[in-house]
Short mmCIF file of C-alpha atoms in Angstrom, two decimals:
data_model
loop_
_atom_site.label_atom_id
_atom_site.label_comp_id
_atom_site.label_asym_id
_atom_site.label_seq_id
_atom_site.Cartn_x
_atom_site.Cartn_y
_atom_site.Cartn_z
CA MET A 1392 20.29 25.52 25.84
CA LYS A 1393 20.20 27.29 22.50
CA ILE A 1394 21.18 25.36 19.36
CA GLY A 1395 23.87 27.87 18.43
CA LYS A 1396 25.62 27.65 21.80
CA VAL A 1397 25.69 23.82 21.66
CA LEU A 1398 27.08 23.86 18.12
CA GLU A 1399 29.81 26.31 19.05
CA GLU A 1400 30.76 24.41 22.21
CA ARG A 1401 30.97 21.06 20.43
CA ARG A 1402 32.94 22.51 17.52
CA THR A 1403 35.41 24.12 19.92
CA ALA A 1404 35.72 20.94 22.00
CA LEU A 1405 36.62 18.98 18.86
CA GLY A 1406 39.17 21.61 17.84
CA LEU A 1407 37.40 22.47 14.59
CA SER A 1408 37.29 25.85 12.95
CA GLN A 1409 34.09 26.98 11.30
CA SER A 1410 35.68 26.38 7.92
CA GLU A 1411 36.67 22.85 8.94
CA LEU A 1412 33.14 22.15 10.15
CA ALA A 1413 31.75 23.36 6.80
CA ALA A 1414 34.18 21.03 5.03
CA ALA A 1415 33.05 18.10 7.21
CA LEU A 1416 29.44 18.84 6.30
CA ALA A 1417 30.38 18.91 2.60
CA ARG A 1418 31.87 15.41 2.92
CA ASP A 1419 28.48 14.34 4.29
CA GLY A 1420 26.72 15.78 1.23
CA VAL A 1421 25.63 19.05 2.88
CA HIS A 1422 27.32 21.99 1.16
CA VAL A 1423 27.37 25.23 3.18
CA THR A 1424 29.85 28.06 3.69
CA LYS A 1425 31.71 29.13 6.82
CA HIS A 1426 29.32 32.09 7.00
CA ALA A 1427 26.36 29.71 7.35
CA VAL A 1428 28.06 28.09 10.35
CA THR A 1429 28.63 31.54 11.84
CA LYS A 1430 24.94 32.43 11.45
CA TRP A 1431 23.85 29.16 13.10
CA GLU A 1432 26.15 29.70 16.07
CA ASN A 1433 25.02 33.34 16.43
CA GLU A 1434 21.36 32.27 16.26
CA ARG A 1435 20.83 34.45 13.19
CA ALA A 1436 19.74 31.43 11.17
CA THR A 1437 18.50 27.91 11.89
CA PRO A 1438 19.80 24.81 10.10
CA SER A 1439 17.30 22.71 8.16
CA ALA A 1440 16.51 19.20 9.33
CA VAL A 1441 19.03 17.69 6.90
CA GLN A 1442 21.69 20.20 7.91
CA PHE A 1443 20.97 19.64 11.60
CA LEU A 1444 21.41 15.87 11.33
CA ALA A 1445 24.66 16.36 9.43
CA LEU A 1446 25.85 18.75 12.13
CA CYS A 1447 25.13 16.14 14.81
CA ARG A 1448 27.17 13.58 12.90
CA ALA A 1449 30.07 15.95 12.29
CA LEU A 1450 30.11 17.15 15.91
CA GLU A 1451 29.68 13.60 17.28
CA ILE A 1452 26.47 14.48 19.09
CA HIS A 1453 24.91 11.11 19.90
CA ASP A 1454 22.36 12.17 22.53
CA VAL A 1455 20.46 14.82 20.61
CA MET A 1456 17.70 15.28 23.19
CA GLY A 1457 20.19 15.52 26.01
CA GLU A 1458 22.42 18.03 24.22
CA PHE A 1459 19.72 20.37 22.96
CA CYS A 1460 16.78 19.84 25.32
CA GLY A 1461 18.38 18.74 28.57
CA GLU A 1462 16.38 15.48 28.49
CA PRO A 1463 18.87 12.67 27.89
CA ASP A 1464 17.82 9.31 26.58
CA SER A 1465 16.98 7.01 29.51
CA LEU A 1466 19.91 4.76 28.59
CA LEU A 1467 22.28 7.74 28.92
CA SER A 1468 20.59 9.39 31.89
CA GLY A 1469 23.03 10.39 34.62
CA LEU A 1470 26.11 10.18 32.39
CA ASN A 1471 28.32 13.14 31.66
CA ARG A 1472 29.51 13.91 28.15
CA THR A 1473 32.48 11.57 28.42
CA GLY A 1474 30.26 8.76 29.65
CA ARG A 1475 27.82 9.26 26.78
CA GLU A 1476 30.71 9.19 24.33
CA ARG A 1477 31.93 5.90 25.80
CA VAL A 1478 28.46 4.40 25.33
CA ALA A 1479 28.50 5.48 21.69
CA GLU A 1480 31.96 3.97 21.22
CA TYR A 1481 30.87 0.67 22.76
CA ALA A 1482 27.75 0.62 20.57
CA ALA A 1483 29.99 1.07 17.52
CA LEU A 1484 32.10 -1.90 18.61
CA LEU A 1485 28.98 -4.05 19.03
CA ARG A 1486 27.76 -3.09 15.55
CA ALA A 1487 31.12 -4.09 14.12
CA SER A 1488 30.70 -7.60 15.54
CA ASP A 1489 28.53 -10.09 13.70
CA ALA A 1490 27.57 -11.63 17.02
CA PHE A 1491 25.52 -8.59 18.06
CA CYS A 1492 24.13 -7.36 14.72
CA GLU A 1493 20.61 -8.08 13.58
CA LYS A 1494 20.59 -10.50 10.72
CA GLU A 1495 19.05 -9.20 7.54
CA GLN A 1496 15.60 -10.63 7.17
CA THR A 1497 15.20 -12.44 3.89
CA ARG A 1498 11.69 -12.65 2.60
CA PRO A 1499 10.59 -16.10 1.52
CA ARG A 1500 10.26 -16.55 -2.22
CA ARG A 1501 6.74 -16.11 -3.53
CA VAL A 1502 5.95 -18.22 -6.55
CA LEU A 1503 2.47 -17.96 -8.10
CA PRO A 1504 0.94 -19.55 -11.17
CA LEU A 1505 0.38 -17.16 -14.07
CA TYR A 1506 -2.09 -18.53 -16.59
CA ASP A 1507 -0.98 -18.20 -20.19
CA LEU A 1508 -4.51 -18.67 -21.51
CA ALA A 1509 -5.82 -15.17 -20.91
CA VAL A 1510 -9.05 -14.33 -19.22
CA SER A 1511 -11.07 -12.51 -21.81
CA ALA A 1512 -11.87 -8.89 -21.16
CA GLY A 1513 -13.60 -8.73 -24.52
CA THR A 1514 -15.38 -11.74 -25.94
CA GLY A 1515 -14.93 -14.30 -23.15
CA GLN A 1516 -12.48 -17.16 -23.08
CA PHE A 1517 -12.23 -20.28 -20.98
CA LEU A 1518 -9.59 -20.28 -18.25
CA ASP A 1519 -7.65 -23.52 -18.70
CA SER A 1520 -6.30 -24.49 -15.27
CA GLU A 1521 -3.62 -26.78 -16.74
CA HIS A 1522 -1.78 -24.17 -18.80
CA TYR A 1523 0.27 -21.76 -16.69
CA GLU A 1524 3.81 -20.77 -15.80
CA LEU A 1525 5.22 -20.38 -12.29
CA ARG A 1526 6.23 -16.77 -11.70
CA GLU A 1527 8.39 -15.52 -8.83
CA VAL A 1528 6.75 -12.29 -7.70
CA GLU A 1529 7.90 -9.32 -5.66
CA SER A 1530 6.22 -7.03 -3.16
CA GLU A 1531 4.22 -5.18 -5.84
CA VAL A 1532 1.96 -8.25 -6.11
CA PRO A 1533 -0.61 -8.14 -3.26
CA GLU A 1534 0.07 -10.57 -0.41
CA GLY A 1535 -3.35 -12.18 -0.71
CA ALA A 1536 -2.97 -13.15 -4.37
CA ASP A 1537 -3.17 -16.86 -5.25
CA TYR A 1538 -2.63 -16.70 -9.02
CA GLY A 1539 -2.35 -14.36 -11.97
CA VAL A 1540 -3.91 -14.14 -15.40
CA ARG A 1541 -3.37 -12.02 -18.50
CA VAL A 1542 -6.26 -9.91 -19.69
CA ALA A 1543 -7.36 -10.31 -23.30
CA GLY A 1544 -9.18 -7.40 -24.89
CA ASP A 1545 -9.94 -3.84 -23.91
CA SER A 1546 -13.35 -4.07 -22.26
CA MET A 1547 -11.91 -3.25 -18.83
CA GLU A 1548 -9.97 -0.17 -19.88
CA PRO A 1549 -8.87 2.23 -18.59
CA ARG A 1550 -8.09 0.18 -15.48
CA PHE A 1551 -6.92 -3.03 -17.16
CA HIS A 1552 -5.35 -3.24 -20.60
CA ASP A 1553 -4.93 -5.98 -23.17
CA ARG A 1554 -2.21 -8.48 -22.12
CA GLN A 1555 -1.88 -6.88 -18.70
CA GLU A 1556 -1.11 -9.28 -15.85
CA ILE A 1557 -3.58 -9.13 -12.99
CA TRP A 1558 -3.41 -10.93 -9.66
CA VAL A 1559 -6.32 -12.73 -8.08
CA ARG A 1560 -7.32 -14.14 -4.69
CA ARG A 1561 -9.17 -17.40 -5.03
CA GLN A 1562 -12.69 -17.13 -3.60
CA GLN A 1563 -16.16 -18.28 -4.61
CA THR A 1564 -18.21 -15.21 -3.73
CA LEU A 1565 -17.91 -11.49 -4.40
CA GLN A 1566 -19.58 -8.38 -3.05
CA ASN A 1567 -21.58 -6.06 -5.28
CA GLY A 1568 -19.19 -3.73 -7.12
CA GLU A 1569 -16.08 -5.92 -6.81
CA ILE A 1570 -14.04 -6.98 -9.85
CA GLY A 1571 -13.46 -10.68 -10.25
CA ILE A 1572 -12.85 -13.61 -12.54
CA PHE A 1573 -16.09 -15.28 -13.61
CA LEU A 1574 -17.18 -18.38 -15.50
CA TYR A 1575 -20.44 -17.92 -17.36
CA ASP A 1576 -21.96 -19.97 -20.15
CA GLY A 1577 -18.68 -21.78 -20.80
CA SER A 1578 -16.51 -18.66 -21.01
CA SER A 1579 -14.38 -16.84 -18.47
CA TYR A 1580 -14.36 -13.10 -17.92
CA VAL A 1581 -12.76 -10.40 -15.85
CA LYS A 1582 -15.66 -8.08 -15.02
CA LYS A 1583 -17.21 -5.97 -12.31
CA LEU A 1584 -20.09 -7.66 -10.49
CA VAL A 1585 -23.25 -5.54 -10.40
CA GLU A 1586 -26.39 -6.64 -8.56
CA GLU A 1587 -29.34 -4.30 -9.05
CA ASN A 1588 -33.08 -4.83 -8.70
CA GLY A 1589 -32.62 -8.58 -8.46
CA GLN A 1590 -30.61 -8.71 -11.69
CA ILE A 1591 -26.93 -9.72 -11.85
CA ARG A 1592 -24.77 -8.16 -14.52
CA LEU A 1593 -21.12 -8.52 -15.51
CA HIS A 1594 -20.11 -4.92 -16.11
CA SER A 1595 -17.35 -3.70 -18.44
CA LEU A 1596 -15.49 -0.54 -17.43
CA ASN A 1597 -15.11 0.38 -21.10
CA PRO A 1598 -18.45 1.99 -22.10
CA ALA A 1599 -18.06 0.60 -25.62
CA TYR A 1600 -19.05 -2.82 -24.29
CA ALA A 1601 -22.53 -3.77 -23.15
CA ASP A 1602 -23.03 -5.50 -19.83
CA ILE A 1603 -23.60 -9.25 -19.77
CA LEU A 1604 -26.93 -10.11 -18.17
CA VAL A 1605 -26.62 -13.27 -16.09
CA SER A 1606 -29.38 -15.81 -16.52
CA PRO A 1607 -30.23 -17.77 -13.35
CA GLU A 1608 -30.64 -20.92 -15.48
CA LEU A 1609 -27.03 -20.84 -16.68
CA GLY A 1610 -25.50 -20.04 -13.31
CA LEU A 1611 -22.46 -17.93 -12.57
CA GLY A 1612 -19.16 -19.30 -11.30
CA VAL A 1613 -16.63 -17.16 -9.44
CA PHE A 1614 -12.90 -17.94 -9.73
CA GLY A 1615 -11.71 -15.15 -7.47
CA LYS A 1616 -11.39 -11.46 -6.68
CA VAL A 1617 -8.97 -9.24 -8.61
CA LEU A 1618 -6.55 -7.59 -6.19
CA GLY A 1619 -4.36 -5.67 -8.59
#
């Protein structure tokens, strides 16, 4: 069945004029003229997706596939129009009852430590594990994060800026090219790990800073991987 014929039949069945249907659409935030309704019903124009959904609401079309494609939803299969309307009415009654409505899922609170002694992104600074604040975080903090730190310095610009909070997953190893929190020669750093020709370097994204060459004698500790 053509869209225009269905629209006209439903509008007539509800006792609406084209002007009244246009007014109903306007109340739903879709502003069109009576002439637009005429064009849709005459198949001289096609409503947009937003307009089509508003038309279905205004004309109380609950089984869209059944009305327009002749393939009713399996739940409504075999029911005439009146039967489908009764199903919709019963569904509305169920939604109005707390007993049958899905309860809103509340996400558990996420509280992570945020260290107030910044990891140095410039000269290196020791990460003191005893000085931090507990921060309740939202969805913008990656799920895998275990703690946060504030960057100090500009050696990791343009990605990380001075005093920016970054979030870290605690782990003791990193892959080549990953950015992490490191302890080297008594100082902590946020750097990119680079392994090349048997040499390990702590790389700064800011080209104004030279890489730190890691001496095997001093050892390199890994506090975690920066997630964001």
